GROMACS .gro file of C-alpha atoms in nm:
model
  454
    1MET     CA    1   9.949  12.820   5.632
    2SER     CA    2  10.291  12.976   5.671
    3LEU     CA    3  10.374  13.229   5.941
    4GLN     CA    4  10.421  13.503   5.682
    5ALA     CA    5  10.077  13.439   5.529
    6ARG     CA    6   9.911  13.434   5.873
    7ILE     CA    7  10.075  13.760   5.979
    8THR     CA    8   9.982  13.930   5.649
    9LEU     CA    9   9.623  13.798   5.666
   10MET     CA   10   9.578  13.910   6.026
   11PHE     CA   11   9.722  14.251   5.948
   12GLY     CA   12   9.501  14.282   5.640
   13LEU     CA   13   9.188  14.189   5.836
   14LEU     CA   14   9.276  14.434   6.112
   15LEU     CA   15   9.340  14.708   5.858
   16LEU     CA   16   9.010  14.627   5.681
   17VAL     CA   17   8.817  14.656   6.008
   18VAL     CA   18   8.987  14.984   6.097
   19THR     CA   19   8.931  15.137   5.752
   20SER     CA   20   8.567  15.021   5.749
   21ILE     CA   21   8.500  15.179   6.087
   22SER     CA   22   8.682  15.494   5.976
   23ALA     CA   23   8.479  15.515   5.654
   24GLY     CA   24   8.155  15.462   5.848
   25LEU     CA   25   8.239  15.737   6.097
   26ILE     CA   26   8.343  15.973   5.818
   27HIS     CA   27   8.022  15.901   5.629
   28SER     CA   28   7.817  15.958   5.945
   29PHE     CA   29   7.973  16.285   6.057
   30LEU     CA   30   8.035  16.428   5.712
   31LEU     CA   31   7.668  16.522   5.645
   32GLU     CA   32   7.630  16.698   5.979
   33ASN     CA   33   7.947  16.893   5.916
   34MET     CA   34   7.839  16.988   5.565
   35ILE     CA   35   7.495  17.097   5.692
   36GLU     CA   36   7.653  17.314   5.958
   37GLN     CA   37   7.892  17.470   5.708
   38GLN     CA   38   7.607  17.533   5.463
   39ARG     CA   39   7.394  17.697   5.732
   40ASN     CA   40   7.684  17.921   5.841
   41GLU     CA   41   7.754  18.021   5.481
   42LEU     CA   42   7.389  18.112   5.418
   43THR     CA   43   7.372  18.304   5.747
   44ILE     CA   44   7.682  18.507   5.667
   45LYS     CA   45   7.572  18.596   5.314
   46GLY     CA   46   7.212  18.669   5.414
   47GLN     CA   47   7.313  18.881   5.715
   48ALA     CA   48   7.556  19.080   5.500
   49TRP     CA   49   7.276  19.167   5.255
   50ILE     CA   50   7.040  19.257   5.545
   51ASP     CA   51   7.297  19.481   5.715
   52LYS     CA   52   7.359  19.666   5.391
   53ASN     CA   53   6.990  19.730   5.332
   54ASN     CA   54   6.925  19.829   5.693
   55ARG     CA   55   7.182  20.107   5.657
   56GLU     CA   56   7.050  20.246   5.331
   57SER     CA   57   6.681  20.318   5.376
   58GLU     CA   58   6.354  20.193   5.508
   59ALA     CA   59   6.228  20.065   5.175
   60ILE     CA   60   6.388  19.789   4.977
   61LYS     CA   61   6.508  19.917   4.644
   62PRO     CA   62   6.492  19.717   4.323
   63GLU     CA   63   6.871  19.735   4.308
   64SER     CA   64   6.894  19.553   4.641
   65ILE     CA   65   6.663  19.279   4.518
   66ALA     CA   66   6.869  19.251   4.200
   67GLU     CA   67   7.183  19.219   4.412
   68LEU     CA   68   7.012  18.950   4.619
   69ALA     CA   69   6.922  18.765   4.301
   70ARG     CA   70   7.278  18.789   4.168
   71GLN     CA   71   7.418  18.668   4.498
   72PHE     CA   72   7.202  18.356   4.541
   73VAL     CA   73   7.028  18.276   4.218
   74SER     CA   74   7.360  18.194   4.053
   75ASN     CA   75   7.379  17.903   4.299
   76ARG     CA   76   7.100  17.674   4.184
   77LYS     CA   77   7.117  17.483   4.512
   78VAL     CA   78   6.989  17.779   4.716
   79GLU     CA   79   6.623  17.887   4.729
   80VAL     CA   80   6.543  18.248   4.828
   81LEU     CA   81   6.221  18.383   4.980
   82LEU     CA   82   6.197  18.750   5.078
   83LEU     CA   83   5.885  18.838   5.276
   84GLY     CA   84   5.775  19.191   5.351
   85LYS     CA   85   5.502  19.321   5.573
   86LYS     CA   86   5.184  19.119   5.587
   87LYS     CA   87   5.371  18.823   5.440
   88LYS     CA   88   5.397  18.989   5.106
   89VAL     CA   89   5.636  18.808   4.880
   90LEU     CA   90   5.890  19.067   4.764
   91TYR     CA   91   6.115  18.820   4.586
   92THR     CA   92   6.147  18.443   4.555
   93THR     CA   93   6.317  18.179   4.346
   94LEU     CA   94   6.050  17.924   4.429
   95PRO     CA   95   5.799  17.824   4.164
   96SER     CA   96   5.444  17.928   4.234
   97SER     CA   97   5.343  17.566   4.291
   98ASN     CA   98   5.576  17.536   4.592
   99LEU     CA   99   5.523  17.884   4.725
  100ASN     CA  100   5.203  17.798   4.909
  101ASN     CA  101   5.372  17.500   5.074
  102TRP     CA  102   5.649  17.726   5.201
  103LEU     CA  103   5.410  17.984   5.332
  104ASP     CA  104   5.206  17.715   5.507
  105ALA     CA  105   5.521  17.574   5.659
  106LEU     CA  106   5.623  17.916   5.786
  107GLU     CA  107   5.275  17.969   5.922
  108ARG     CA  108   5.311  17.649   6.122
  109LYS     CA  109   5.668  17.750   6.212
  110ALA     CA  110   5.784  17.451   6.006
  111GLU     CA  111   5.770  17.084   6.085
  112LYS     CA  112   6.108  17.024   6.241
  113ARG     CA  113   6.322  16.715   6.289
  114LYS     CA  114   6.549  16.657   6.586
  115ASP     CA  115   6.803  16.877   6.412
  116LYS     CA  116   6.652  17.226   6.417
  117ASN     CA  117   6.853  17.322   6.110
  118ILE     CA  118   6.661  17.077   5.892
  119TRP     CA  119   6.314  17.171   5.776
  120ILE     CA  120   6.072  16.936   5.601
  121ILE     CA  121   5.878  17.120   5.338
  122GLY     CA  122   5.673  16.902   5.114
  123LYS     CA  123   5.873  16.591   5.039
  124ASP     CA  124   6.214  16.753   5.058
  125ASP     CA  125   6.452  16.835   5.339
  126TYR     CA  126   6.615  17.178   5.350
  127VAL     CA  127   6.891  17.348   5.539
  128LEU     CA  128   6.707  17.669   5.622
  129VAL     CA  129   6.812  18.008   5.754
  130ASN     CA  130   6.534  18.246   5.864
  131LEU     CA  131   6.669  18.598   5.914
  132PRO     CA  132   6.457  18.904   6.018
  133PHE     CA  133   6.541  19.241   5.864
  134LYS     CA  134   6.440  19.604   5.915
  135ASN     CA  135   6.419  19.510   6.284
  136ASP     CA  136   6.087  19.347   6.210
  137GLU     CA  137   6.023  18.982   6.284
  138LYS     CA  138   5.748  18.977   6.022
  139GLN     CA  139   5.986  19.086   5.746
  140ARG     CA  140   6.219  18.798   5.683
  141LEU     CA  141   6.480  18.672   5.445
  142ILE     CA  142   6.458  18.294   5.412
  143LEU     CA  143   6.746  18.107   5.249
  144ALA     CA  144   6.720  17.731   5.197
  145SER     CA  145   6.950  17.471   5.048
  146PRO     CA  146   6.814  17.123   4.972
  147VAL     CA  147   6.973  16.847   5.178
  148ARG     CA  148   6.956  16.624   4.874
  149GLY     CA  149   7.239  16.815   4.714
  150LEU     CA  150   7.449  16.785   5.028
  151LYS     CA  151   7.380  16.412   5.041
  152GLU     CA  152   7.496  16.378   4.682
  153ALA     CA  153   7.810  16.574   4.763
  154ARG     CA  154   7.864  16.361   5.072
  155MET     CA  155   7.824  16.041   4.872
  156GLU     CA  156   8.070  16.161   4.610
  157LEU     CA  157   8.319  16.266   4.875
  158THR     CA  158   8.269  15.940   5.068
  159GLN     CA  159   8.331  15.740   4.752
  160ASN     CA  160   8.654  15.928   4.692
  161ILE     CA  161   8.759  15.867   5.053
  162ILE     CA  162   8.676  15.495   5.020
  163VAL     CA  163   8.881  15.472   4.700
  164ILE     CA  164   9.175  15.639   4.876
  165LEU     CA  165   9.135  15.408   5.177
  166VAL     CA  166   9.121  15.100   4.952
  167ILE     CA  167   9.431  15.206   4.762
  168GLY     CA  168   9.607  15.284   5.090
  169THR     CA  169   9.497  14.950   5.236
  170VAL     CA  170   9.622  14.751   4.937
  171ALA     CA  171   9.952  14.942   4.937
  172THR     CA  172   9.990  14.891   5.312
  173ILE     CA  173   9.916  14.517   5.286
  174LEU     CA  174  10.174  14.481   5.007
  175LEU     CA  175  10.428  14.676   5.209
  176SER     CA  176  10.343  14.465   5.514
  177TYR     CA  177  10.394  14.150   5.305
  178PHE     CA  178  10.747  14.249   5.208
  179ILE     CA  179  10.833  14.372   5.558
  180THR     CA  180  10.694  14.050   5.706
  181LYS     CA  181  10.886  13.849   5.450
  182SER     CA  182  11.213  14.013   5.556
  183THR     CA  183  11.123  13.944   5.920
  184VAL     CA  184  11.006  13.586   5.875
  185ARG     CA  185  11.294  13.481   5.651
  186PRO     CA  186  11.543  13.467   5.943
  187LEU     CA  187  11.286  13.270   6.146
  188ASN     CA  188  11.253  13.013   5.867
  189GLN     CA  189  11.631  12.985   5.851
  190LEU     CA  190  11.642  12.947   6.229
  191VAL     CA  191  11.393  12.660   6.206
  192LYS     CA  192  11.628  12.480   5.968
  193GLU     CA  193  11.925  12.538   6.200
  194ILE     CA  194  11.727  12.418   6.504
  195LYS     CA  195  11.635  12.100   6.316
  196LYS     CA  196  12.007  12.038   6.277
  197VAL     CA  197  12.034  12.061   6.656
  198GLN     CA  198  11.742  11.818   6.684
  199PHE     CA  199  11.933  11.559   6.482
  200ARG     CA  200  12.260  11.633   6.668
  201ARG     CA  201  12.434  11.788   6.369
  202PHE     CA  202  12.576  12.059   6.594
  203SER     CA  203  12.883  12.136   6.384
  204GLU     CA  204  12.664  12.214   6.079
  205VAL     CA  205  12.467  12.490   6.254
  206ARG     CA  206  12.537  12.832   6.100
  207HIS     CA  207  12.479  13.179   6.237
  208VAL     CA  208  12.167  13.340   6.085
  209PRO     CA  209  12.206  13.717   6.027
  210ALA     CA  210  11.910  13.911   6.168
  211ARG     CA  211  11.816  14.225   6.361
  212GLY     CA  212  11.653  14.307   6.692
  213GLU     CA  213  11.518  14.029   6.912
  214ILE     CA  214  11.554  13.774   6.630
  215ALA     CA  215  11.928  13.850   6.627
  216GLU     CA  216  11.942  13.762   6.997
  217VAL     CA  217  11.759  13.434   6.931
  218SER     CA  218  11.991  13.359   6.640
  219GLU     CA  219  12.297  13.426   6.850
  220SER     CA  220  12.157  13.208   7.130
  221VAL     CA  221  12.086  12.919   6.891
  222TYR     CA  222  12.434  12.944   6.741
  223SER     CA  223  12.600  12.962   7.082
  224MET     CA  224  12.387  12.672   7.206
  225ALA     CA  225  12.489  12.461   6.905
  226GLN     CA  226  12.855  12.540   6.963
  227GLU     CA  227  12.825  12.454   7.330
  228LEU     CA  228  12.640  12.131   7.253
  229ASP     CA  229  12.900  12.043   6.993
  230ARG     CA  230  13.175  12.106   7.245
  231PHE     CA  231  12.989  11.907   7.509
  232HIS     CA  232  12.927  11.624   7.262
  233GLU     CA  233  13.297  11.615   7.180
  234ILE     CA  234  13.383  11.618   7.549
  235GLN     CA  235  13.142  11.330   7.609
  236ARG     CA  236  13.296  11.135   7.322
  237GLN     CA  237  13.645  11.196   7.454
  238PHE     CA  238  13.526  11.111   7.803
  239LEU     CA  239  13.395  10.773   7.687
  240GLN     CA  240  13.717  10.703   7.501
  241ASN     CA  241  13.938  10.807   7.790
  242ALA     CA  242  13.721  10.633   8.048
  243SER     CA  243  13.723  10.310   7.850
  244HIS     CA  244  14.100  10.337   7.817
  245GLU     CA  245  14.154  10.414   8.185
  246LEU     CA  246  13.925  10.130   8.291
  247LYS     CA  247  14.050   9.882   8.033
  248THR     CA  248  14.418   9.905   8.138
  249PRO     CA  249  14.377   9.786   8.499
  250LEU     CA  250  14.117   9.527   8.393
  251MET     CA  251  14.359   9.378   8.140
  252SER     CA  252  14.631   9.356   8.406
  253ILE     CA  253  14.392   9.195   8.654
  254GLN     CA  254  14.264   8.948   8.394
  255GLY     CA  255  14.614   8.859   8.275
  256TYR     CA  256  14.757   8.787   8.618
  257ALA     CA  257  14.441   8.609   8.734
  258GLU     CA  258  14.443   8.375   8.432
  259GLY     CA  259  14.819   8.318   8.471
  260ILE     CA  260  14.782   8.218   8.836
  261ARG     CA  261  14.483   7.997   8.752
  262ASP     CA  262  14.669   7.819   8.473
  263GLY     CA  263  14.985   7.774   8.684
  264ILE     CA  264  15.195   8.007   8.472
  265PHE     CA  265  15.279   8.221   8.776
  266THR     CA  266  15.395   8.030   9.082
  267ASP     CA  267  15.561   8.107   9.413
  268LYS     CA  268  15.704   8.461   9.409
  269SER     CA  269  15.565   8.535   9.064
  270ALA     CA  270  15.220   8.444   9.189
  271GLU     CA  271  15.265   8.667   9.494
  272GLN     CA  272  15.377   8.953   9.269
  273GLY     CA  273  15.080   8.889   9.045
  274LEU     CA  274  14.845   8.906   9.340
  275ASP     CA  275  15.005   9.233   9.448
  276VAL     CA  276  14.950   9.373   9.099
  277ILE     CA  277  14.587   9.254   9.104
  278ILE     CA  278  14.529   9.426   9.440
  279ALA     CA  279  14.702   9.746   9.324
  280GLU     CA  280  14.511   9.760   8.996
  281THR     CA  281  14.185   9.683   9.179
  282ASN     CA  282  14.248   9.975   9.414
  283ARG     CA  283  14.332  10.195   9.116
  284LEU     CA  284  14.015  10.082   8.938
  285LYS     CA  285  13.816  10.147   9.253
  286HIS     CA  286  13.969  10.495   9.277
  287ILE     CA  287  13.876  10.576   8.915
  288VAL     CA  288  13.520  10.453   8.955
  289THR     CA  289  13.482  10.645   9.282
  290GLU     CA  290  13.596  10.970   9.118
  291ILE     CA  291  13.372  10.914   8.814
  292ILE     CA  292  13.073  10.859   9.042
  293LEU     CA  293  13.166  11.166   9.248
  294LEU     CA  294  13.197  11.381   8.937
  295ALA     CA  295  12.858  11.258   8.814
  296LYS     CA  296  12.700  11.343   9.149
  297LEU     CA  297  12.859  11.688   9.153
  298GLU     CA  298  12.709  11.763   8.813
  299SER     CA  299  12.361  11.622   8.874
  300GLU     CA  300  12.250  11.593   9.238
  301GLU     CA  301  12.100  11.899   9.402
  302ASP     CA  302  12.126  11.832   9.776
  303LEU     CA  303  12.489  11.729   9.776
  304PHE     CA  304  12.623  12.057   9.922
  305HIS     CA  305  12.560  12.182  10.276
  306PRO     CA  306  12.731  12.521  10.296
  307ALA     CA  307  12.819  12.709  10.613
  308TYR     CA  308  13.070  12.977  10.716
  309TYR     CA  309  13.435  12.866  10.735
  310SER     CA  310  13.770  13.044  10.754
  311ALA     CA  311  13.952  13.043  10.420
  312THR     CA  312  14.291  13.034  10.594
  313GLU     CA  313  14.194  12.735  10.808
  314LEU     CA  314  14.070  12.539  10.504
  315VAL     CA  315  14.397  12.605  10.318
  316GLU     CA  316  14.602  12.510  10.627
  317GLN     CA  317  14.406  12.180  10.658
  318ALA     CA  318  14.477  12.097  10.294
  319VAL     CA  319  14.848  12.177  10.333
  320GLU     CA  320  14.870  11.969  10.649
  321ARG     CA  321  14.719  11.664  10.475
  322LEU     CA  322  14.970  11.701  10.193
  323ARG     CA  323  15.270  11.733  10.427
  324PRO     CA  324  15.395  11.374  10.367
  325ILE     CA  325  15.414  11.442   9.993
  326MET     CA  326  15.586  11.775  10.064
  327LEU     CA  327  15.854  11.603  10.273
  328GLN     CA  328  15.894  11.327  10.016
  329GLN     CA  329  15.944  11.570   9.726
  330ASN     CA  330  16.130  11.828   9.937
  331VAL     CA  331  15.885  12.109   9.843
  332THR     CA  332  15.779  12.390  10.078
  333ILE     CA  333  15.440  12.560  10.084
  334SER     CA  334  15.387  12.911  10.221
  335ILE     CA  335  15.047  13.071  10.293
  336ARG     CA  336  15.014  13.448  10.255
  337ASN     CA  337  14.698  13.647  10.315
  338ASN     CA  338  14.607  14.008  10.375
  339SER     CA  339  14.517  14.141  10.716
  340VAL     CA  340  14.154  14.018  10.683
  341ASP     CA  341  14.083  13.645  10.693
  342PRO     CA  342  13.792  13.578  10.452
  343ILE     CA  343  13.500  13.379  10.591
  344LEU     CA  344  13.374  13.155  10.311
  345TYR     CA  345  13.018  13.029  10.268
  346VAL     CA  346  13.094  12.681  10.133
  347ASP     CA  347  13.064  12.308  10.200
  348GLU     CA  348  13.368  12.229  10.411
  349GLY     CA  349  13.436  11.874  10.289
  350LYS     CA  350  13.385  11.948   9.919
  351THR     CA  351  13.592  12.268   9.929
  352LEU     CA  352  13.872  12.092  10.114
  353GLN     CA  353  13.874  11.822   9.848
  354ALA     CA  354  13.898  12.083   9.571
  355LEU     CA  355  14.194  12.251   9.749
  356LEU     CA  356  14.364  11.913   9.798
  357ASN     CA  357  14.332  11.836   9.427
  358ILE     CA  358  14.468  12.174   9.315
  359ILE     CA  359  14.753  12.201   9.565
  360GLY     CA  360  14.834  11.833   9.511
  361ASN     CA  361  14.854  11.897   9.137
  362ALA     CA  362  15.092  12.186   9.205
  363LEU     CA  363  15.307  11.955   9.423
  364ARG     CA  364  15.348  11.708   9.139
  365HIS     CA  365  15.480  11.978   8.906
  366SER     CA  366  15.669  12.206   9.147
  367GLU     CA  367  16.047  12.219   9.182
  368GLU     CA  368  16.104  12.372   9.527
  369HIS     CA  369  15.830  12.604   9.647
  370ILE     CA  370  15.453  12.668   9.628
  371GLU     CA  371  15.285  12.987   9.741
  372VAL     CA  372  14.916  13.013   9.834
  373ARG     CA  373  14.774  13.366   9.840
  374ILE     CA  374  14.443  13.451  10.007
  375GLU     CA  375  14.263  13.781   9.942
  376SER     CA  376  13.917  13.906  10.039
  377GLY     CA  377  13.678  14.095   9.810
  378LYS     CA  378  13.325  14.230   9.845
  379ARG     CA  379  13.137  13.910   9.765
  380HIS     CA  380  13.413  13.659   9.690
  381ALA     CA  381  13.748  13.553   9.830
  382THR     CA  382  14.037  13.475   9.598
  383ILE     CA  383  14.277  13.185   9.657
  384GLU     CA  384  14.577  13.165   9.423
  385VAL     CA  385  14.811  12.865   9.405
  386LEU     CA  386  15.147  12.945   9.242
  387ASP     CA  387  15.416  12.683   9.173
  388ASP     CA  388  15.768  12.712   9.030
  389GLY     CA  389  15.745  12.424   8.785
  390GLU     CA  390  15.763  12.416   8.407
  391GLY     CA  391  15.411  12.548   8.356
  392ILE     CA  392  15.130  12.403   8.147
  393PRO     CA  393  15.171  12.335   7.773
  394ALA     CA  394  14.979  12.584   7.561
  395ASP     CA  395  14.778  12.313   7.382
  396LEU     CA  396  14.673  12.160   7.715
  397LEU     CA  397  14.580  12.486   7.891
  398PRO     CA  398  14.225  12.532   7.742
  399HIS     CA  399  14.129  12.171   7.825
  400LEU     CA  400  14.291  12.134   8.163
  401PHE     CA  401  13.963  12.109   8.358
  402HIS     CA  402  13.806  11.853   8.125
  403ARG     CA  403  13.767  11.491   8.228
  404PHE     CA  404  14.064  11.255   8.180
  405VAL     CA  405  14.289  11.539   8.067
  406LYS     CA  406  14.628  11.507   8.237
  407GLY     CA  407  14.986  11.607   8.191
  408LYS     CA  408  15.298  11.394   8.164
  409ILE     CA  409  15.294  11.288   8.530
  410GLY     CA  410  14.921  11.312   8.589
  411ASP     CA  411  14.725  11.049   8.780
  412VAL     CA  412  14.379  10.980   8.635
  413GLY     CA  413  14.280  11.317   8.493
  414LEU     CA  414  13.966  11.367   8.703
  415GLY     CA  415  14.098  11.568   8.997
  416LEU     CA  416  14.087  11.912   8.830
  417ALA     CA  417  13.749  11.836   8.672
  418ILE     CA  418  13.616  11.750   9.017
  419SER     CA  419  13.769  12.069   9.159
  420ARG     CA  420  13.603  12.282   8.892
  421ALA     CA  421  13.265  12.113   8.953
  422ILE     CA  422  13.293  12.175   9.329
  423VAL     CA  423  13.396  12.540   9.290
  424GLU     CA  424  13.125  12.619   9.034
  425ARG     CA  425  12.855  12.439   9.235
  426SER     CA  426  12.965  12.649   9.534
  427GLY     CA  427  12.892  12.967   9.337
  428GLY     CA  428  13.253  13.043   9.250
  429ALA     CA  429  13.487  13.018   8.954
  430ILE     CA  430  13.826  12.871   8.875
  431GLU     CA  431  14.084  12.953   8.609
  432VAL     CA  432  14.446  12.874   8.533
  433LYS     CA  433  14.728  13.043   8.348
  434ASN     CA  434  15.103  13.024   8.323
  435GLY     CA  435  15.315  13.258   8.530
  436HIS     CA  436  15.527  13.533   8.376
  437VAL     CA  437  15.852  13.368   8.483
  438ALA     CA  438  15.773  13.002   8.552
  439GLY     CA  439  15.510  12.766   8.683
  440ALA     CA  440  15.133  12.780   8.675
  441ILE     CA  441  14.882  12.995   8.863
  442PHE     CA  442  14.547  12.850   8.970
  443ARG     CA  443  14.299  13.121   9.070
  444ILE     CA  444  13.990  13.019   9.272
  445LEU     CA  445  13.697  13.248   9.359
  446LEU     CA  446  13.474  13.131   9.645
  447PRO     CA  447  13.164  13.311   9.783
  448LEU     CA  448  13.164  13.500  10.113
  449HIS     CA  449  12.783  13.511  10.128
  450PRO     CA  450  12.499  13.281  10.017
  451VAL     CA  451  12.465  13.279   9.640
  452ALA     CA  452  12.118  13.370   9.508
  453GLN     CA  453  11.964  13.078   9.320
  454ASN     CA  454  11.756  13.139   9.005
   0.00000   0.00000   0.00000
């Protein structure tokens, strides 16, 4: 059964239960309410006639009895019994066959049910009002309305209410069906899009228009598919680049090794071939080491052991280790910070490696000078590395931190990816942009306090 059918069925059953309970309560309380209203109406009319006759004279005139007859006899559902002194019947609408039963019931003060407004006289139930007049308890005006008529009226009214409830229920279920259909339709479309994700057809996933919480789910699915597509493309490029980077030194090693084995390279050529084999082996070892490190940074949990370290001291250590390259390329590095030295909460070795990669990258592309700026914020410190080189090509800028992405004079293309992994695992962020005049600007945010883990 589809989700739409289940929701509509559940709503219909719930509505049926509610309407049934409502109809039962209405049917139960309706008779009591009608009895009370009938008793009040009889009391008001009877008391009005009594008050009028009490003001006029001691004796009851024929005109008063005629008025009483006009007032109640026109309503066939009301029985009238007017008793004078010594239980003399002055006027009644009851047939003579029932009159004795009424008088006997009054003599016994009536056989009453739990509800004192209901009298059982003979086989019928009556709503009865017993009103004394002429200030004499023995002279009474008795007005009675059969409950049977009220029950018939209640049944008719209940039937009308049930018809209205049924029509309302059917209309509500139909309306619920169409509302549910408009709600479930985006979910069905989302299921189709999620199946595309299941079969790795990320680029085919489309955004499903919706509202409310479903819109948030739709946006999340679409964003997830885009991110997975991007990640899948990065993985594909990574495999291509990795195979290329690993294949080149392996081909050189294989070529020289086979040449030396077959006697093609001898004497100095053999020595040069061995030097190439050693160099390419070291390069291959370096690539594999960085790939393994990057994999660990992205997967292992207990790789970082943060503590508090001076940001200025970490930058100075990185600059000092790069001093030979600075002297070789005749490039100067200056460190400028504000009056407060930020105390970072990071892993010293990993952070130092990230700084070495970023400043080393700036050294390869700088002309004369590199400036490192250190600023302290509320929760993060900012370290900016500015060089005076040519800057980063616009097409390379969005992919600079991806694996095996390198410029014209790049090494392997893993250093900046490793730096980004270290900074993000430390609870910080890294970004790059070109300067307004020349060169590139690397901006690193590192935490000053422990980062809350979800």
